[in-house]
Amino acid sequence: MPALDHPHAVVRARRALSASRLLRPGTALRLRRAGIARVLVTGGSARVALRGEITGREADELAAHLRGLVRNGCRHLVVDLTEVTYLARESAGVFFGTLRTLKDVEGSMVLQGACPRSTATLRCLGLGRLTEVCGAAQ
């Protein structure tokens, strides 16, 4: 994924995000409800940082946003779980569904920064066989 610390890259990311119609009125509230802290879109790649507890309540909104990114041209997703305090087993279905959507467009997804407990949950459910699951750096 390209570096986003360059000012032009941030401007391009914002343009891509607004072009993908993700910045509609009320979007910030829906993103928070889905457990999404930040979304950075650059070309065909997106970095989605999640925050807080990701339970069944957040799962539907999160799934809709991730599918929306893929529908709007993102083929490579990096989901940052660094700020996630709890990841329910039921919410892992979001990642399976997103992988299925990405498979249809020959895309990829990486889950990174998960705490040891979340990493164990994701690997136990079999996500480690389908995508890269990287735990938090110690």
Short mmCIF file of N, CA and C in Angstrom, two decimals:
data_model
loop_
_atom_site.label_atom_id
_atom_site.label_comp_id
_atom_site.label_asym_id
_atom_site.label_seq_id
_atom_site.Cartn_x
_atom_site.Cartn_y
_atom_site.Cartn_z
N MET A 1 0.85 -1.18 0.00
CA MET A 1 0.00 0.00 0.00
C MET A 1 0.89 1.23 0.00
N PRO A 2 0.59 2.24 -0.82
CA PRO A 2 1.42 3.44 -0.89
C PRO A 2 1.44 4.19 0.43
N ALA A 3 2.54 4.90 0.64
CA ALA A 3 2.67 5.70 1.87
C ALA A 3 1.67 6.85 1.83
N LEU A 4 0.97 7.06 2.93
CA LEU A 4 -0.02 8.12 3.00
C LEU A 4 0.47 9.33 3.77
N ASP A 5 1.78 9.40 4.06
CA ASP A 5 2.29 10.53 4.80
C ASP A 5 2.63 11.70 3.87
N HIS A 6 2.63 11.48 2.58
CA HIS A 6 2.87 12.54 1.60
C HIS A 6 1.58 13.33 1.42
N PRO A 7 1.63 14.70 1.45
CA PRO A 7 0.40 15.51 1.38
C PRO A 7 -0.46 15.20 0.16
N HIS A 8 0.16 14.95 -0.99
CA HIS A 8 -0.62 14.66 -2.20
C HIS A 8 -1.35 13.32 -2.08
N ALA A 9 -0.74 12.37 -1.41
CA ALA A 9 -1.38 11.07 -1.23
C ALA A 9 -2.63 11.19 -0.37
N VAL A 10 -2.58 12.05 0.66
CA VAL A 10 -3.74 12.25 1.52
C VAL A 10 -4.86 12.92 0.74
N VAL A 11 -4.51 13.91 -0.09
CA VAL A 11 -5.53 14.59 -0.91
C VAL A 11 -6.16 13.59 -1.87
N ARG A 12 -5.34 12.77 -2.51
CA ARG A 12 -5.89 11.76 -3.43
C ARG A 12 -6.77 10.78 -2.69
N ALA A 13 -6.36 10.39 -1.47
CA ALA A 13 -7.16 9.46 -0.69
C ALA A 13 -8.52 10.07 -0.35
N ARG A 14 -8.54 11.35 0.02
CA ARG A 14 -9.81 12.01 0.34
C ARG A 14 -10.70 12.10 -0.90
N ARG A 15 -10.10 12.44 -2.05
CA ARG A 15 -10.88 12.51 -3.29
C ARG A 15 -11.46 11.15 -3.64
N ALA A 16 -10.65 10.10 -3.49
CA ALA A 16 -11.14 8.76 -3.81
C ALA A 16 -12.27 8.37 -2.87
N LEU A 17 -12.14 8.75 -1.59
CA LEU A 17 -13.18 8.43 -0.62
C LEU A 17 -14.47 9.17 -0.95
N SER A 18 -14.37 10.47 -1.30
CA SER A 18 -15.60 11.18 -1.65
C SER A 18 -16.13 10.71 -2.98
N ALA A 19 -15.26 10.34 -3.90
CA ALA A 19 -15.72 9.84 -5.19
C ALA A 19 -16.45 8.51 -5.02
N SER A 20 -16.07 7.76 -4.01
CA SER A 20 -16.73 6.47 -3.80
C SER A 20 -18.05 6.64 -3.04
N ARG A 21 -18.44 7.88 -2.81
CA ARG A 21 -19.70 8.22 -2.16
C ARG A 21 -19.80 7.72 -0.72
N LEU A 22 -18.66 7.58 -0.08
CA LEU A 22 -18.68 7.14 1.32
C LEU A 22 -18.81 8.33 2.27
N LEU A 23 -18.67 9.56 1.76
CA LEU A 23 -18.76 10.73 2.61
C LEU A 23 -20.11 11.43 2.43
N ARG A 24 -21.17 10.71 2.63
CA ARG A 24 -22.51 11.27 2.57
C ARG A 24 -22.89 11.76 3.96
N PRO A 25 -23.93 12.62 4.06
CA PRO A 25 -24.38 13.06 5.39
C PRO A 25 -24.71 11.85 6.27
N GLY A 26 -24.23 11.88 7.49
CA GLY A 26 -24.49 10.79 8.43
C GLY A 26 -23.49 9.66 8.35
N THR A 27 -22.55 9.74 7.42
CA THR A 27 -21.59 8.65 7.25
C THR A 27 -20.73 8.47 8.50
N ALA A 28 -20.29 9.58 9.10
CA ALA A 28 -19.42 9.47 10.28
C ALA A 28 -20.12 8.69 11.39
N LEU A 29 -21.40 8.94 11.61
CA LEU A 29 -22.15 8.22 12.64
C LEU A 29 -22.24 6.73 12.29
N ARG A 30 -22.52 6.43 11.02
CA ARG A 30 -22.62 5.03 10.61
C ARG A 30 -21.28 4.32 10.73
N LEU A 31 -20.18 5.03 10.42
CA LEU A 31 -18.86 4.43 10.56
C LEU A 31 -18.57 4.11 12.01
N ARG A 32 -18.89 5.06 12.92
CA ARG A 32 -18.66 4.80 14.36
C ARG A 32 -19.50 3.63 14.82
N ARG A 33 -20.76 3.56 14.36
CA ARG A 33 -21.63 2.45 14.75
C ARG A 33 -21.08 1.11 14.28
N ALA A 34 -20.34 1.13 13.18
CA ALA A 34 -19.77 -0.10 12.62
C ALA A 34 -18.43 -0.44 13.27
N GLY A 35 -17.94 0.41 14.16
CA GLY A 35 -16.65 0.17 14.80
C GLY A 35 -15.48 0.64 13.97
N ILE A 36 -15.74 1.47 12.95
CA ILE A 36 -14.67 1.95 12.07
C ILE A 36 -14.15 3.29 12.60
N ALA A 37 -12.84 3.33 12.82
CA ALA A 37 -12.20 4.56 13.30
C ALA A 37 -11.76 5.43 12.13
N ARG A 38 -11.14 4.83 11.13
CA ARG A 38 -10.61 5.57 9.97
C ARG A 38 -10.67 4.70 8.73
N VAL A 39 -10.83 5.36 7.58
CA VAL A 39 -10.75 4.69 6.28
C VAL A 39 -9.87 5.54 5.38
N LEU A 40 -8.81 4.94 4.86
CA LEU A 40 -7.94 5.62 3.91
C LEU A 40 -7.98 4.83 2.61
N VAL A 41 -8.39 5.49 1.54
CA VAL A 41 -8.50 4.84 0.24
C VAL A 41 -7.45 5.45 -0.68
N THR A 42 -6.66 4.61 -1.31
CA THR A 42 -5.66 5.05 -2.28
C THR A 42 -5.74 4.13 -3.48
N GLY A 43 -6.22 4.66 -4.58
CA GLY A 43 -6.35 3.83 -5.78
C GLY A 43 -7.25 2.65 -5.51
N GLY A 44 -6.74 1.46 -5.77
CA GLY A 44 -7.52 0.24 -5.56
C GLY A 44 -7.30 -0.39 -4.21
N SER A 45 -6.69 0.36 -3.27
CA SER A 45 -6.42 -0.17 -1.93
C SER A 45 -7.11 0.66 -0.87
N ALA A 46 -7.47 0.00 0.22
CA ALA A 46 -8.07 0.72 1.34
C ALA A 46 -7.51 0.17 2.64
N ARG A 47 -7.30 1.07 3.58
CA ARG A 47 -6.87 0.69 4.94
C ARG A 47 -8.01 1.10 5.86
N VAL A 48 -8.58 0.12 6.55
CA VAL A 48 -9.72 0.35 7.42
C VAL A 48 -9.27 0.05 8.85
N ALA A 49 -9.27 1.07 9.69
CA ALA A 49 -8.89 0.90 11.10
C ALA A 49 -10.16 0.76 11.93
N LEU A 50 -10.24 -0.33 12.67
CA LEU A 50 -11.39 -0.57 13.54
C LEU A 50 -11.04 -0.18 14.96
N ARG A 51 -12.08 0.10 15.77
CA ARG A 51 -11.87 0.55 17.15
C ARG A 51 -12.94 -0.03 18.06
N GLY A 52 -12.56 -0.30 19.29
CA GLY A 52 -13.52 -0.71 20.32
C GLY A 52 -13.91 -2.18 20.22
N GLU A 53 -15.12 -2.46 20.63
CA GLU A 53 -15.64 -3.83 20.60
C GLU A 53 -16.36 -4.07 19.28
N ILE A 54 -16.02 -5.17 18.63
CA ILE A 54 -16.68 -5.54 17.39
C ILE A 54 -17.51 -6.78 17.71
N THR A 55 -18.79 -6.55 17.91
CA THR A 55 -19.71 -7.62 18.27
C THR A 55 -20.72 -7.82 17.14
N GLY A 56 -21.68 -8.66 17.36
CA GLY A 56 -22.73 -8.89 16.37
C GLY A 56 -23.48 -7.62 16.02
N ARG A 57 -23.60 -6.71 16.97
CA ARG A 57 -24.31 -5.45 16.73
C ARG A 57 -23.62 -4.61 15.66
N GLU A 58 -22.29 -4.56 15.68
CA GLU A 58 -21.53 -3.79 14.70
C GLU A 58 -21.32 -4.53 13.39
N ALA A 59 -21.48 -5.84 13.41
CA ALA A 59 -21.13 -6.68 12.27
C ALA A 59 -21.86 -6.32 10.98
N ASP A 60 -23.16 -6.10 11.03
CA ASP A 60 -23.91 -5.80 9.81
C ASP A 60 -23.46 -4.50 9.17
N GLU A 61 -23.31 -3.46 9.98
CA GLU A 61 -22.85 -2.16 9.46
C GLU A 61 -21.44 -2.28 8.88
N LEU A 62 -20.56 -2.98 9.60
CA LEU A 62 -19.19 -3.15 9.14
C LEU A 62 -19.16 -3.91 7.83
N ALA A 63 -19.92 -4.98 7.73
CA ALA A 63 -19.97 -5.77 6.49
C ALA A 63 -20.44 -4.91 5.32
N ALA A 64 -21.44 -4.09 5.54
CA ALA A 64 -21.96 -3.22 4.48
C ALA A 64 -20.89 -2.24 4.01
N HIS A 65 -20.13 -1.67 4.94
CA HIS A 65 -19.09 -0.71 4.56
C HIS A 65 -17.95 -1.39 3.81
N LEU A 66 -17.55 -2.57 4.26
CA LEU A 66 -16.46 -3.27 3.57
C LEU A 66 -16.90 -3.69 2.16
N ARG A 67 -18.12 -4.19 2.03
CA ARG A 67 -18.63 -4.55 0.70
C ARG A 67 -18.73 -3.31 -0.19
N GLY A 68 -19.11 -2.17 0.40
CA GLY A 68 -19.19 -0.92 -0.34
C GLY A 68 -17.83 -0.50 -0.89
N LEU A 69 -16.79 -0.67 -0.10
CA LEU A 69 -15.45 -0.34 -0.58
C LEU A 69 -15.08 -1.20 -1.79
N VAL A 70 -15.40 -2.48 -1.71
CA VAL A 70 -15.09 -3.38 -2.83
C VAL A 70 -15.91 -3.01 -4.06
N ARG A 71 -17.20 -2.73 -3.87
CA ARG A 71 -18.05 -2.32 -4.99
C ARG A 71 -17.56 -1.04 -5.65
N ASN A 72 -16.94 -0.16 -4.86
CA ASN A 72 -16.45 1.11 -5.38
C ASN A 72 -15.01 1.03 -5.89
N GLY A 73 -14.49 -0.16 -6.08
CA GLY A 73 -13.20 -0.31 -6.74
C GLY A 73 -12.01 -0.71 -5.90
N CYS A 74 -12.16 -0.84 -4.60
CA CYS A 74 -11.03 -1.28 -3.77
C CYS A 74 -10.85 -2.79 -3.94
N ARG A 75 -9.67 -3.20 -4.32
CA ARG A 75 -9.39 -4.61 -4.54
C ARG A 75 -8.49 -5.21 -3.47
N HIS A 76 -7.87 -4.36 -2.69
CA HIS A 76 -6.96 -4.82 -1.64
C HIS A 76 -7.30 -4.08 -0.35
N LEU A 77 -7.72 -4.82 0.66
CA LEU A 77 -8.09 -4.24 1.94
C LEU A 77 -7.10 -4.64 3.01
N VAL A 78 -6.71 -3.67 3.81
CA VAL A 78 -5.94 -3.92 5.02
C VAL A 78 -6.83 -3.49 6.17
N VAL A 79 -7.19 -4.44 7.02
CA VAL A 79 -8.04 -4.15 8.16
C VAL A 79 -7.15 -4.11 9.40
N ASP A 80 -7.06 -2.93 9.99
CA ASP A 80 -6.20 -2.70 11.15
C ASP A 80 -7.02 -2.92 12.42
N LEU A 81 -6.64 -3.91 13.19
CA LEU A 81 -7.35 -4.27 14.42
C LEU A 81 -6.62 -3.80 15.68
N THR A 82 -5.66 -2.89 15.53
CA THR A 82 -4.84 -2.43 16.65
C THR A 82 -5.67 -1.87 17.79
N GLU A 83 -6.72 -1.11 17.47
CA GLU A 83 -7.53 -0.44 18.49
C GLU A 83 -8.76 -1.25 18.90
N VAL A 84 -8.86 -2.49 18.44
CA VAL A 84 -10.00 -3.33 18.80
C VAL A 84 -9.74 -3.95 20.17
N THR A 85 -10.68 -3.75 21.08
CA THR A 85 -10.53 -4.28 22.43
C THR A 85 -11.17 -5.65 22.58
N TYR A 86 -12.16 -5.95 21.73
CA TYR A 86 -12.83 -7.24 21.80
C TYR A 86 -13.38 -7.58 20.42
N LEU A 87 -13.15 -8.80 19.98
CA LEU A 87 -13.66 -9.26 18.70
C LEU A 87 -14.48 -10.52 18.95
N ALA A 88 -15.79 -10.40 18.81
CA ALA A 88 -16.68 -11.54 19.05
C ALA A 88 -16.56 -12.55 17.91
N ARG A 89 -16.74 -13.80 18.23
CA ARG A 89 -16.69 -14.85 17.21
C ARG A 89 -17.72 -14.61 16.12
N GLU A 90 -18.89 -14.14 16.53
CA GLU A 90 -19.97 -13.90 15.55
C GLU A 90 -19.58 -12.82 14.54
N SER A 91 -18.79 -11.86 14.96
CA SER A 91 -18.43 -10.77 14.05
C SER A 91 -17.38 -11.19 13.04
N ALA A 92 -16.71 -12.30 13.26
CA ALA A 92 -15.70 -12.76 12.30
C ALA A 92 -16.34 -13.12 10.96
N GLY A 93 -17.62 -13.40 10.96
CA GLY A 93 -18.33 -13.67 9.71
C GLY A 93 -18.22 -12.52 8.73
N VAL A 94 -18.06 -11.32 9.23
CA VAL A 94 -17.87 -10.14 8.38
C VAL A 94 -16.66 -10.37 7.48
N PHE A 95 -15.58 -10.88 8.04
CA PHE A 95 -14.36 -11.06 7.27
C PHE A 95 -14.51 -12.18 6.25
N PHE A 96 -15.25 -13.24 6.59
CA PHE A 96 -15.51 -14.30 5.62
C PHE A 96 -16.31 -13.77 4.44
N GLY A 97 -17.34 -12.98 4.72
CA GLY A 97 -18.16 -12.41 3.67
C GLY A 97 -17.37 -11.45 2.78
N THR A 98 -16.51 -10.65 3.40
CA THR A 98 -15.68 -9.72 2.65
C THR A 98 -14.70 -10.47 1.76
N LEU A 99 -14.13 -11.55 2.29
CA LEU A 99 -13.21 -12.36 1.48
C LEU A 99 -13.93 -12.96 0.27
N ARG A 100 -15.15 -13.40 0.46
CA ARG A 100 -15.93 -13.96 -0.65
C ARG A 100 -16.16 -12.89 -1.72
N THR A 101 -16.50 -11.68 -1.29
CA THR A 101 -16.71 -10.57 -2.22
C THR A 101 -15.42 -10.23 -2.95
N LEU A 102 -14.30 -10.21 -2.23
CA LEU A 102 -13.01 -9.92 -2.84
C LEU A 102 -12.57 -11.02 -3.80
N LYS A 103 -12.90 -12.25 -3.49
CA LYS A 103 -12.54 -13.37 -4.37
C LYS A 103 -13.18 -13.20 -5.74
N ASP A 104 -14.41 -12.70 -5.76
CA ASP A 104 -15.12 -12.49 -7.02
C ASP A 104 -14.43 -11.47 -7.92
N VAL A 105 -13.66 -10.55 -7.33
CA VAL A 105 -12.98 -9.51 -8.11
C VAL A 105 -11.45 -9.70 -8.07
N GLU A 106 -11.02 -10.88 -7.66
CA GLU A 106 -9.60 -11.22 -7.56
C GLU A 106 -8.84 -10.25 -6.66
N GLY A 107 -9.44 -9.93 -5.52
CA GLY A 107 -8.84 -9.03 -4.55
C GLY A 107 -8.23 -9.78 -3.38
N SER A 108 -7.75 -9.02 -2.40
CA SER A 108 -7.12 -9.62 -1.22
C SER A 108 -7.43 -8.80 0.03
N MET A 109 -7.23 -9.44 1.17
CA MET A 109 -7.44 -8.77 2.44
C MET A 109 -6.39 -9.25 3.43
N VAL A 110 -5.92 -8.33 4.25
CA VAL A 110 -4.97 -8.64 5.33
C VAL A 110 -5.58 -8.11 6.62
N LEU A 111 -5.56 -8.92 7.66
CA LEU A 111 -5.99 -8.50 8.99
C LEU A 111 -4.73 -8.33 9.81
N GLN A 112 -4.50 -7.12 10.32
CA GLN A 112 -3.25 -6.89 11.05
C GLN A 112 -3.51 -6.18 12.36
N GLY A 113 -2.55 -6.34 13.27
CA GLY A 113 -2.57 -5.61 14.53
C GLY A 113 -3.50 -6.18 15.59
N ALA A 114 -4.00 -7.39 15.39
CA ALA A 114 -4.92 -7.97 16.36
C ALA A 114 -4.18 -8.36 17.64
N CYS A 115 -4.87 -8.18 18.77
CA CYS A 115 -4.30 -8.61 20.04
C CYS A 115 -4.21 -10.15 20.01
N PRO A 116 -3.43 -10.75 20.91
CA PRO A 116 -3.28 -12.21 20.88
C PRO A 116 -4.61 -12.97 20.96
N ARG A 117 -5.53 -12.48 21.77
CA ARG A 117 -6.82 -13.17 21.91
C ARG A 117 -7.63 -13.12 20.61
N SER A 118 -7.66 -11.93 19.96
CA SER A 118 -8.37 -11.80 18.69
C SER A 118 -7.69 -12.62 17.59
N THR A 119 -6.37 -12.62 17.58
CA THR A 119 -5.63 -13.42 16.60
C THR A 119 -5.97 -14.88 16.75
N ALA A 120 -6.01 -15.37 17.99
CA ALA A 120 -6.36 -16.76 18.24
C ALA A 120 -7.78 -17.07 17.77
N THR A 121 -8.71 -16.15 18.02
CA THR A 121 -10.10 -16.34 17.58
C THR A 121 -10.17 -16.44 16.07
N LEU A 122 -9.50 -15.52 15.38
CA LEU A 122 -9.54 -15.50 13.92
C LEU A 122 -8.91 -16.77 13.32
N ARG A 123 -7.80 -17.19 13.90
CA ARG A 123 -7.15 -18.41 13.38
C ARG A 123 -7.96 -19.65 13.72
N CYS A 124 -8.57 -19.68 14.89
CA CYS A 124 -9.40 -20.81 15.30
C CYS A 124 -10.60 -20.98 14.35
N LEU A 125 -11.14 -19.87 13.88
CA LEU A 125 -12.27 -19.91 12.96
C LEU A 125 -11.85 -20.23 11.53
N GLY A 126 -10.56 -20.28 11.27
CA GLY A 126 -10.07 -20.67 9.95
C GLY A 126 -9.69 -19.52 9.03
N LEU A 127 -9.74 -18.30 9.52
CA LEU A 127 -9.37 -17.17 8.66
C LEU A 127 -7.89 -17.19 8.30
N GLY A 128 -7.07 -17.77 9.14
CA GLY A 128 -5.64 -17.85 8.87
C GLY A 128 -5.32 -18.65 7.63
N ARG A 129 -6.21 -19.56 7.23
CA ARG A 129 -6.00 -20.34 6.01
C ARG A 129 -6.42 -19.58 4.76
N LEU A 130 -7.26 -18.55 4.94
CA LEU A 130 -7.81 -17.83 3.78
C LEU A 130 -7.14 -16.50 3.52
N THR A 131 -6.61 -15.89 4.56
CA THR A 131 -5.98 -14.58 4.42
C THR A 131 -4.87 -14.45 5.46
N GLU A 132 -4.06 -13.43 5.31
CA GLU A 132 -2.98 -13.19 6.27
C GLU A 132 -3.55 -12.55 7.53
N VAL A 133 -3.25 -13.15 8.67
CA VAL A 133 -3.67 -12.61 9.96
C VAL A 133 -2.40 -12.32 10.74
N CYS A 134 -2.12 -11.03 10.97
CA CYS A 134 -0.91 -10.61 11.67
C CYS A 134 -1.28 -10.06 13.02
N GLY A 135 -0.68 -10.60 14.06
CA GLY A 135 -0.91 -10.09 15.39
C GLY A 135 -0.20 -8.77 15.61
N ALA A 136 -0.49 -8.15 16.74
CA ALA A 136 0.14 -6.88 17.08
C ALA A 136 1.61 -7.11 17.37
N ALA A 137 2.43 -6.13 17.03
CA ALA A 137 3.86 -6.21 17.30
C ALA A 137 4.08 -6.14 18.80
N GLN A 138 4.94 -6.97 19.29
CA GLN A 138 5.22 -7.01 20.73
C GLN A 138 6.35 -6.10 21.08
#
